[in-house]
mmCIF file of C-alpha atoms in Angstrom:
data_model
loop_
_atom_site.group_PDB
_atom_site.id
_atom_site.type_symbol
_atom_site.label_atom_id
_atom_site.label_comp_id
_atom_site.label_asym_id
_atom_site.label_seq_id
_atom_site.Cartn_x
_atom_site.Cartn_y
_atom_site.Cartn_z
ATOM 1 C CA MET A 1 -94.801 76.911 43.002
ATOM 2 C CA ASN A 2 -94.665 80.584 44.166
ATOM 3 C CA ASP A 3 -90.516 80.691 43.464
ATOM 4 C CA LYS A 4 -90.937 79.598 39.882
ATOM 5 C CA TYR A 5 -93.781 82.479 39.100
ATOM 6 C CA GLU A 6 -91.520 85.010 41.189
ATOM 7 C CA THR A 7 -88.524 84.181 39.345
ATOM 8 C CA GLN A 8 -90.266 84.340 35.825
ATOM 9 C CA MET A 9 -91.962 87.606 36.495
ATOM 10 C CA LYS A 10 -88.468 89.169 37.992
ATOM 11 C CA LYS A 11 -86.665 88.207 34.987
ATOM 12 C CA GLY A 12 -89.388 89.878 32.742
ATOM 13 C CA VAL A 13 -88.842 93.478 34.348
ATOM 14 C CA LEU A 14 -85.121 93.203 35.282
ATOM 15 C CA ASP A 15 -84.053 94.638 32.031
ATOM 16 C CA MET A 16 -86.084 97.591 32.206
ATOM 17 C CA LEU A 17 -85.335 98.102 36.079
ATOM 18 C CA VAL A 18 -81.400 97.926 35.610
ATOM 19 C CA LEU A 19 -81.695 100.385 32.568
ATOM 20 C CA LYS A 20 -83.616 102.714 34.878
ATOM 21 C CA LEU A 21 -81.098 102.551 37.525
ATOM 22 C CA LEU A 22 -78.451 103.136 35.364
ATOM 23 C CA ALA A 23 -80.394 106.072 33.836
ATOM 24 C CA GLU A 24 -79.529 107.994 37.037
ATOM 25 C CA GLU A 25 -75.662 107.764 36.929
ATOM 26 C CA PRO A 26 -73.136 105.189 35.843
ATOM 27 C CA LYS A 27 -73.051 102.068 38.363
ATOM 28 C CA TYR A 28 -71.044 98.969 39.003
ATOM 29 C CA GLY A 29 -72.641 95.394 39.249
ATOM 30 C CA TYR A 30 -72.841 95.229 43.072
ATOM 31 C CA GLN A 31 -74.291 98.772 43.535
ATOM 32 C CA ILE A 32 -77.066 97.796 41.149
ATOM 33 C CA ILE A 33 -77.564 94.826 43.076
ATOM 34 C CA ASN A 34 -77.791 96.545 46.423
ATOM 35 C CA GLU A 35 -80.072 99.499 44.806
ATOM 36 C CA LEU A 36 -82.537 96.772 43.630
ATOM 37 C CA LEU A 37 -82.478 95.421 47.026
ATOM 38 C CA GLU A 38 -83.025 98.634 48.879
ATOM 39 C CA LYS A 39 -85.663 100.270 46.451
ATOM 40 C CA SER A 40 -87.878 97.155 46.249
ATOM 41 C CA GLY A 41 -87.828 96.751 49.961
ATOM 42 C CA GLU A 42 -85.695 93.487 49.662
ATOM 43 C CA HIS A 43 -87.931 92.168 47.320
ATOM 44 C CA PHE A 44 -85.394 92.134 44.362
ATOM 45 C CA LEU A 45 -82.957 89.606 45.799
ATOM 46 C CA LEU A 46 -81.128 88.277 42.591
ATOM 47 C CA LYS A 47 -80.117 85.215 44.185
ATOM 48 C CA GLU A 48 -80.685 83.304 41.025
ATOM 49 C CA GLY A 49 -77.546 84.935 39.654
ATOM 50 C CA THR A 50 -79.094 86.859 37.092
ATOM 51 C CA LEU A 51 -77.823 90.501 37.054
ATOM 52 C CA TYR A 52 -74.188 89.832 35.290
ATOM 53 C CA PRO A 53 -75.319 88.175 32.155
ATOM 54 C CA ILE A 54 -78.247 90.970 31.614
ATOM 55 C CA LEU A 55 -75.414 93.687 32.099
ATOM 56 C CA TYR A 56 -73.555 91.795 29.520
ATOM 57 C CA ARG A 57 -76.717 91.179 27.215
ATOM 58 C CA LEU A 58 -77.619 94.926 27.323
ATOM 59 C CA GLU A 59 -74.084 95.716 26.513
ATOM 60 C CA ASP A 60 -74.176 93.458 23.254
ATOM 61 C CA ASP A 61 -77.623 94.972 22.361
ATOM 62 C CA GLY A 62 -75.746 98.454 22.563
ATOM 63 C CA LEU A 63 -78.162 99.858 25.409
ATOM 64 C CA VAL A 64 -75.368 100.171 28.022
ATOM 65 C CA ARG A 65 -71.759 100.470 27.645
ATOM 66 C CA SER A 66 -69.077 99.880 30.041
ATOM 67 C CA SER A 67 -65.665 101.153 31.219
ATOM 68 C CA TRP A 68 -63.309 100.276 33.924
ATOM 69 C CA SER A 69 -62.252 102.902 36.647
ATOM 70 C CA GLU A 70 -58.723 103.345 37.512
ATOM 71 C CA ALA A 71 -57.416 101.513 40.456
ATOM 72 C CA GLU A 72 -57.442 103.500 43.522
ATOM 73 C CA GLU A 73 -54.918 103.545 46.339
ATOM 74 C CA ASN A 74 -56.945 103.321 49.529
ATOM 75 C CA THR A 75 -55.275 104.220 52.999
ATOM 76 C CA SER A 76 -55.630 100.302 54.026
ATOM 77 C CA ARG A 77 -55.619 98.545 50.718
ATOM 78 C CA LYS A 78 -55.402 98.938 47.160
ATOM 79 C CA LYS A 79 -58.862 99.147 45.519
ATOM 80 C CA LEU A 80 -59.319 96.853 42.335
ATOM 81 C CA PRO A 81 -60.564 98.859 39.406
ATOM 82 C CA ARG A 82 -64.397 98.697 38.831
ATOM 83 C CA LYS A 83 -66.411 97.894 35.733
ATOM 84 C CA TYR A 84 -68.942 100.917 35.501
ATOM 85 C CA TYR A 85 -72.110 100.815 33.218
ATOM 86 C CA THR A 86 -73.497 103.902 31.608
ATOM 87 C CA ILE A 87 -76.619 103.856 29.651
ATOM 88 C CA THR A 88 -76.293 104.790 25.679
ATOM 89 C CA GLU A 89 -78.750 106.926 23.697
ATOM 90 C CA SER A 90 -80.376 103.631 22.296
ATOM 91 C CA GLY A 91 -80.583 102.281 26.102
ATOM 92 C CA LEU A 92 -82.563 105.693 27.089
ATOM 93 C CA SER A 93 -85.110 105.246 23.967
ATOM 94 C CA ALA A 94 -85.388 101.453 24.843
ATOM 95 C CA LEU A 95 -86.099 102.343 28.618
ATOM 96 C CA GLU A 96 -88.900 104.735 27.330
ATOM 97 C CA GLU A 97 -90.494 101.921 24.952
ATOM 98 C CA ILE A 98 -90.184 99.396 27.843
ATOM 99 C CA SER A 99 -91.508 101.515 30.362
ATOM 100 C CA ALA A 100 -94.581 102.473 28.301
ATOM 101 C CA LEU A 101 -94.943 98.655 27.594
ATOM 102 C CA TRP A 102 -94.836 97.623 31.053
ATOM 103 C CA GLU A 103 -97.401 100.319 31.863
ATOM 104 C CA GLU A 104 -99.658 98.775 29.215
ATOM 105 C CA ILE A 105 -99.298 95.528 30.359
ATOM 106 C CA SER A 106 -99.755 95.978 34.020
ATOM 107 C CA ASN A 107 -102.871 98.029 33.388
ATOM 108 C CA SER A 108 -104.327 95.182 31.565
ATOM 109 C CA VAL A 109 -103.405 92.851 33.946
ATOM 110 C CA ARG A 110 -105.183 94.801 36.546
ATOM 111 C CA ARG A 111 -108.283 94.959 34.525
ATOM 112 C CA ILE A 112 -108.388 91.441 34.163
ATOM 113 C CA LEU A 113 -107.595 90.477 37.434
ATOM 114 C CA TYR A 114 -109.874 93.271 39.380
ATOM 115 C CA GLY A 115 -112.022 93.925 36.772
ATOM 116 C CA MET B 1 -62.560 82.347 49.613
ATOM 117 C CA GLN B 2 -63.155 85.465 47.204
ATOM 118 C CA LYS B 3 -60.854 83.691 44.701
ATOM 119 C CA LYS B 4 -62.518 80.247 45.057
ATOM 120 C CA TYR B 5 -65.857 81.763 44.754
ATOM 121 C CA VAL B 6 -65.298 83.659 41.223
ATOM 122 C CA ASN B 7 -62.985 80.540 40.156
ATOM 123 C CA LYS B 8 -66.197 78.467 40.608
ATOM 124 C CA VAL B 9 -68.060 80.406 38.228
ATOM 125 C CA ILE B 10 -65.428 80.908 35.857
ATOM 126 C CA LYS B 11 -64.352 77.082 35.264
ATOM 127 C CA ARG B 12 -68.062 76.340 34.450
ATOM 128 C CA LEU B 13 -68.379 79.163 31.582
ATOM 129 C CA ARG B 14 -68.598 78.064 28.179
ATOM 130 C CA CYS B 15 -67.316 81.014 26.363
ATOM 131 C CA SER B 16 -64.210 82.352 24.701
ATOM 132 C CA GLY B 17 -60.952 82.923 26.777
ATOM 133 C CA LYS B 18 -61.312 86.608 26.214
ATOM 134 C CA LYS B 19 -64.665 86.909 27.549
ATOM 135 C CA ARG B 20 -63.841 84.343 30.403
ATOM 136 C CA LYS B 21 -61.028 86.914 31.483
ATOM 137 C CA GLU B 22 -63.093 89.853 31.627
ATOM 138 C CA ILE B 23 -65.901 87.948 33.455
ATOM 139 C CA LYS B 24 -63.261 86.995 35.847
ATOM 140 C CA LYS B 25 -61.985 90.506 36.261
ATOM 141 C CA GLN B 26 -65.233 92.045 36.867
ATOM 142 C CA LEU B 27 -66.648 89.335 39.322
ATOM 143 C CA THR B 28 -63.231 89.661 41.415
ATOM 144 C CA SER B 29 -63.715 93.390 41.516
ATOM 145 C CA GLU B 30 -67.462 93.257 42.459
ATOM 146 C CA VAL B 31 -66.733 90.764 45.348
ATOM 147 C CA GLU B 32 -64.005 92.905 46.610
ATOM 148 C CA ALA B 33 -66.222 95.982 46.442
ATOM 149 C CA ALA B 34 -68.672 94.161 48.825
ATOM 150 C CA LEU B 35 -65.874 92.781 51.058
ATOM 151 C CA VAL B 36 -64.383 96.311 51.508
ATOM 152 C CA SER B 37 -67.768 97.533 52.381
ATOM 153 C CA GLY B 38 -67.551 95.001 55.163
ATOM 154 C CA GLU B 39 -69.955 92.527 54.019
ATOM 155 C CA GLY B 40 -69.356 88.702 54.426
ATOM 156 C CA ILE B 41 -68.867 86.218 51.897
ATOM 157 C CA ASP B 42 -72.236 84.655 52.707
ATOM 158 C CA THR B 43 -73.930 87.871 52.201
ATOM 159 C CA VAL B 44 -72.106 88.647 48.646
ATOM 160 C CA VAL B 45 -73.463 85.037 47.961
ATOM 161 C CA THR B 46 -76.874 85.511 48.917
ATOM 162 C CA LYS B 47 -76.973 88.821 46.721
ATOM 163 C CA MET B 48 -75.112 87.819 43.663
ATOM 164 C CA GLY B 49 -76.166 84.221 43.503
ATOM 165 C CA ARG B 50 -74.337 80.964 44.055
ATOM 166 C CA PRO B 51 -71.478 80.328 41.552
ATOM 167 C CA GLU B 52 -73.451 77.416 39.817
ATOM 168 C CA GLU B 53 -76.308 79.703 39.025
ATOM 169 C CA ILE B 54 -74.422 82.722 37.857
ATOM 170 C CA ALA B 55 -72.570 80.301 35.606
ATOM 171 C CA GLU B 56 -75.484 78.820 34.193
ATOM 172 C CA GLU B 57 -77.161 82.251 33.761
ATOM 173 C CA PHE B 58 -74.223 83.217 31.807
ATOM 174 C CA ASN B 59 -74.147 80.408 29.770
ATOM 175 C CA ARG B 60 -77.445 80.740 28.626
ATOM 176 C CA SER B 61 -77.090 84.207 27.767
ATOM 177 C CA PHE B 62 -74.142 83.756 25.418
ATOM 178 C CA SER B 63 -74.587 84.220 21.821
ATOM 179 C CA GLN B 64 -74.274 81.439 19.261
ATOM 180 C CA GLU B 65 -70.719 83.107 18.068
ATOM 181 C CA GLU B 66 -69.471 83.041 21.692
ATOM 182 C CA GLU B 67 -70.259 79.364 21.770
ATOM 183 C CA LYS B 68 -68.728 78.593 18.472
ATOM 184 C CA ARG B 69 -65.581 80.343 19.802
ATOM 185 C CA TYR B 70 -65.568 78.203 22.857
ATOM 186 C CA ARG B 71 -65.992 75.207 20.941
ATOM 187 C CA ARG B 72 -63.059 76.440 18.380
ATOM 188 C CA GLU B 73 -60.773 77.329 21.474
ATOM 189 C CA LYS B 74 -61.566 74.035 23.207
ATOM 190 C CA ARG B 75 -60.683 72.022 19.984
ATOM 191 C CA ASN B 76 -57.486 74.372 19.394
ATOM 192 C CA ARG B 77 -56.457 73.561 23.090
ATOM 193 C CA PHE B 78 -56.886 69.918 22.334
ATOM 194 C CA LEU B 79 -55.125 69.916 19.469
ATOM 195 C CA LEU B 80 -52.246 71.864 20.765
ATOM 196 C CA ILE B 81 -51.912 69.376 23.875
ATOM 197 C CA LEU B 82 -51.758 66.648 21.397
ATOM 198 C CA ALA B 83 -49.187 68.093 19.327
ATOM 199 C CA ALA B 84 -47.189 68.585 22.550
ATOM 200 C CA VAL B 85 -47.605 65.048 23.551
ATOM 201 C CA LEU B 86 -46.485 63.874 20.177
ATOM 202 C CA LEU B 87 -43.505 65.879 20.196
ATOM 203 C CA LEU B 88 -42.590 64.531 23.808
ATOM 204 C CA LEU B 89 -42.981 61.029 22.266
ATOM 205 C CA ILE B 90 -40.803 61.768 19.272
ATOM 206 C CA LEU B 91 -38.257 63.169 21.596
ATOM 207 C CA ALA B 92 -38.335 60.444 23.823
ATOM 208 C CA ALA B 93 -37.928 57.800 20.875
ATOM 209 C CA TYR B 94 -34.986 59.930 19.671
ATOM 210 C CA TRP B 95 -33.382 59.785 23.056
ATOM 211 C CA ALA B 96 -33.999 56.373 23.462
ATOM 212 C CA MET B 97 -32.375 55.660 19.944
ATOM 213 C CA PRO B 98 -28.724 54.920 19.791
ATOM 214 C CA LYS B 99 -26.708 57.514 18.028
ATOM 215 C CA SER B 100 -23.262 56.963 16.868
ATOM 216 C CA ARG B 101 -20.711 59.356 15.735
ATOM 217 C CA SER B 102 -16.833 59.132 15.002
ATOM 218 C CA LEU B 103 -14.662 59.140 18.215
ATOM 219 C CA ALA B 104 -12.398 61.451 16.377
ATOM 220 C CA GLU B 105 -15.049 64.057 16.537
ATOM 221 C CA SER B 106 -16.371 63.514 19.934
ATOM 222 C CA ARG B 107 -15.883 65.821 22.642
ATOM 223 C CA GLY B 108 -16.464 63.814 25.691
ATOM 224 C CA PHE B 109 -13.779 61.287 24.434
ATOM 225 C CA GLN B 110 -10.124 61.350 23.279
ATOM 226 C CA GLU B 111 -9.607 58.491 20.753
ATOM 227 C CA GLU B 112 -6.178 57.696 21.539
ATOM 228 C CA ALA B 113 -6.720 57.675 25.349
ATOM 229 C CA VAL B 114 -9.528 55.155 24.697
ATOM 230 C CA LYS B 115 -7.553 53.015 22.555
ATOM 231 C CA GLU B 116 -4.749 52.505 25.132
ATOM 232 C CA LYS B 117 -7.186 52.002 27.780
ATOM 233 C CA ALA B 118 -8.702 49.280 25.448
ATOM 234 C CA GLU B 119 -5.207 48.000 25.213
ATOM 235 C CA GLU B 120 -4.513 47.798 28.768
ATOM 236 C CA ILE B 121 -7.896 45.923 29.347
ATOM 237 C CA ILE B 122 -6.883 43.355 26.660
ATOM 238 C CA SER B 123 -3.483 42.835 28.370
ATOM 239 C CA LEU B 124 -5.360 42.269 31.775
ATOM 240 C CA VAL B 125 -7.597 39.685 30.215
ATOM 241 C CA GLU B 126 -4.685 37.904 28.861
ATOM 242 C CA ALA B 127 -3.034 38.058 32.258
ATOM 243 C CA ASP B 128 -6.088 36.432 33.812
ATOM 244 C CA ASP B 129 -5.932 39.932 36.235
ATOM 245 C CA TYR B 130 -9.898 39.928 36.682
ATOM 246 C CA ALA B 131 -9.279 41.758 39.959
ATOM 247 C CA VAL B 132 -7.813 44.833 38.256
ATOM 248 C CA ILE B 133 -10.519 44.505 35.635
ATOM 249 C CA GLN B 134 -13.197 44.772 38.287
ATOM 250 C CA GLU B 135 -11.544 47.746 39.676
ATOM 251 C CA GLU B 136 -11.910 49.297 36.386
ATOM 252 C CA ALA B 137 -15.388 48.393 35.900
ATOM 253 C CA ILE B 138 -18.382 50.419 36.685
ATOM 254 C CA SER B 139 -20.031 49.139 40.032
ATOM 255 C CA SER B 140 -23.193 47.445 38.053
ATOM 256 C CA LEU B 141 -20.706 45.394 36.019
ATOM 257 C CA ALA B 142 -18.035 44.553 38.647
ATOM 258 C CA GLY B 143 -20.295 41.388 39.728
ATOM 259 C CA TYR B 144 -19.771 39.819 36.269
ATOM 260 C CA PHE B 145 -16.014 39.877 36.495
ATOM 261 C CA SER B 146 -15.799 37.311 39.380
ATOM 262 C CA ARG B 147 -12.724 34.635 38.970
ATOM 263 C CA GLU B 148 -15.117 31.798 38.182
ATOM 264 C CA ALA B 149 -17.117 33.832 35.461
ATOM 265 C CA PHE B 150 -13.849 35.170 34.005
ATOM 266 C CA LEU B 151 -12.042 31.813 33.674
ATOM 267 C CA GLU B 152 -15.193 30.028 32.175
ATOM 268 C CA GLY B 153 -15.526 32.804 29.470
ATOM 269 C CA LYS B 154 -12.087 32.293 28.438
ATOM 270 C CA GLU B 155 -12.307 28.527 28.345
ATOM 271 C CA ILE B 156 -15.552 28.733 26.106
ATOM 272 C CA ILE B 157 -13.273 30.319 23.438
ATOM 273 C CA GLY B 158 -10.396 28.100 23.813
ATOM 274 C CA PRO B 159 -8.406 25.990 26.701
ATOM 275 C CA ASP B 160 -5.121 27.472 25.745
ATOM 276 C CA TRP B 161 -5.261 30.734 23.854
ATOM 277 C CA GLY B 162 -1.219 30.945 23.497
ATOM 278 C CA LYS B 163 0.769 33.938 23.178
ATOM 279 C CA ARG B 164 -0.573 37.134 21.233
ATOM 280 C CA GLU B 165 0.540 37.258 17.786
ATOM 281 C CA ALA B 166 -1.031 40.449 16.476
ATOM 282 C CA LEU B 167 -3.338 43.088 17.514
ATOM 283 C CA GLY B 168 -5.848 44.068 14.668
ATOM 284 C CA THR B 169 -7.022 47.655 13.677
ATOM 285 C CA MET B 170 -9.155 49.077 16.516
ATOM 286 C CA TYR B 171 -12.551 50.340 15.387
ATOM 287 C CA THR B 172 -13.688 53.007 17.767
ATOM 288 C CA VAL B 173 -17.205 54.755 17.657
ATOM 289 C CA GLU B 174 -19.118 57.136 20.381
ATOM 290 C CA VAL B 175 -22.561 55.666 21.124
ATOM 291 C CA THR B 176 -25.079 58.010 22.697
ATOM 292 C CA GLN B 177 -28.621 56.209 24.013
ATOM 293 C CA LEU B 178 -30.991 57.104 26.871
ATOM 294 C CA GLY B 179 -28.904 59.927 27.869
ATOM 295 C CA MET B 180 -25.528 57.709 28.348
ATOM 296 C CA LYS B 181 -22.637 58.286 26.294
ATOM 297 C CA LEU B 182 -20.093 55.357 25.741
ATOM 298 C CA ALA B 183 -16.954 54.975 23.532
ATOM 299 C CA LEU B 184 -17.083 51.522 21.977
ATOM 300 C CA VAL B 185 -13.807 49.678 20.590
ATOM 301 C CA GLN B 186 -13.813 46.524 18.654
ATOM 302 C CA VAL B 187 -10.402 44.865 17.901
ATOM 303 C CA LYS B 188 -9.520 41.541 16.473
ATOM 304 C CA VAL B 189 -6.402 39.973 18.380
ATOM 305 C CA ALA B 190 -4.743 36.807 16.792
ATOM 306 C CA TYR B 191 -3.198 34.354 19.390
ATOM 307 C CA GLU B 192 -1.204 31.313 18.728
ATOM 308 C CA HIS B 193 -4.279 28.970 18.884
ATOM 309 C CA VAL B 194 -7.435 31.193 18.684
ATOM 310 C CA SER B 195 -8.506 34.482 17.117
ATOM 311 C CA VAL B 196 -10.309 36.829 19.531
ATOM 312 C CA THR B 197 -12.718 39.785 19.015
ATOM 313 C CA TYR B 198 -12.970 42.106 21.888
ATOM 314 C CA THR B 199 -15.672 44.533 22.357
ATOM 315 C CA ILE B 200 -14.848 46.991 25.107
ATOM 316 C CA SER B 201 -16.979 50.231 25.968
ATOM 317 C CA PHE B 202 -16.032 53.069 28.391
ATOM 318 C CA ASN B 203 -18.126 55.787 30.037
ATOM 319 C CA GLN B 204 -17.096 59.235 30.117
ATOM 320 C CA LYS B 205 -15.399 58.752 33.244
ATOM 321 C CA MET B 206 -13.275 56.208 31.234
ATOM 322 C CA GLU B 207 -14.657 53.383 33.549
ATOM 323 C CA LEU B 208 -15.314 50.031 32.041
ATOM 324 C CA ALA B 209 -18.908 49.792 31.061
ATOM 325 C CA GLY B 210 -18.749 46.539 28.951
ATOM 326 C CA LEU B 211 -16.482 43.680 27.823
ATOM 327 C CA TYR B 212 -17.462 40.873 25.406
ATOM 328 C CA ILE B 213 -15.009 38.345 23.853
ATOM 329 C CA GLN B 214 -15.733 36.045 21.440
#
């Protein structure tokens, strides 16, 4: 039962967290996955396969944009080009709004739960 | 392994070919980035998700337009395959259909040589030289020219044909069917006691491919 609630709650805040990580600098998908893991103390393991669809949706909504890096010649092997995501102006404003909303909701939830 | 993982996602996607290509390129480079950093494919699956889950999440996130494009492309692909199958059937039917043209225009046969050869076969029939006819015939036909079969065939037309009196006009045609090209000759020969119509065919090596007398 816990799994179901955990998944739903994570999904609710994932857009916000992805936007926040991208507000720091452009990143590619796997980098975001790793940072979410590290910064959440391994709590945000996206085993439900949710990150990539979120990135596509955020891009469709104009909150992020993507660009492919050049292929790099490494000493050992050729590095494939990577798809980097950058937050847009609308993405920054959305992040501000969602963060404020999160603050409001979590305060309300706390008040209900702990009085 | 990397390819297999990505392909497992891709084949489950219900989106346009363009989007599918983009997702494939991205996932391939993402998995590669993880492998290059020293992670194993198992770790990648744990972090990125099982292919079925990734595909399911993608499918849930696609817009209605994207799904419409997917259905349209799928339908077009079906129609294209159907058209290709129909075309193949038409070509096969055309191939199986006998097609004829004048032997004079033929590139594979020389009309005069065919006529000469036909006359030679007629002479062999008249001389009961079934052994030589057997040598001239294609291997699948050779068995029909046994002495008994040959004489029996002649007997049916008439017990005694008599001497040849006249050789009629030779009608020739080139027939192509099932990828095989044949030169066909039909000629009426008058004998003292009977009149016989020969239908003789040769393949491109000028081997006897058919001989009917009536």
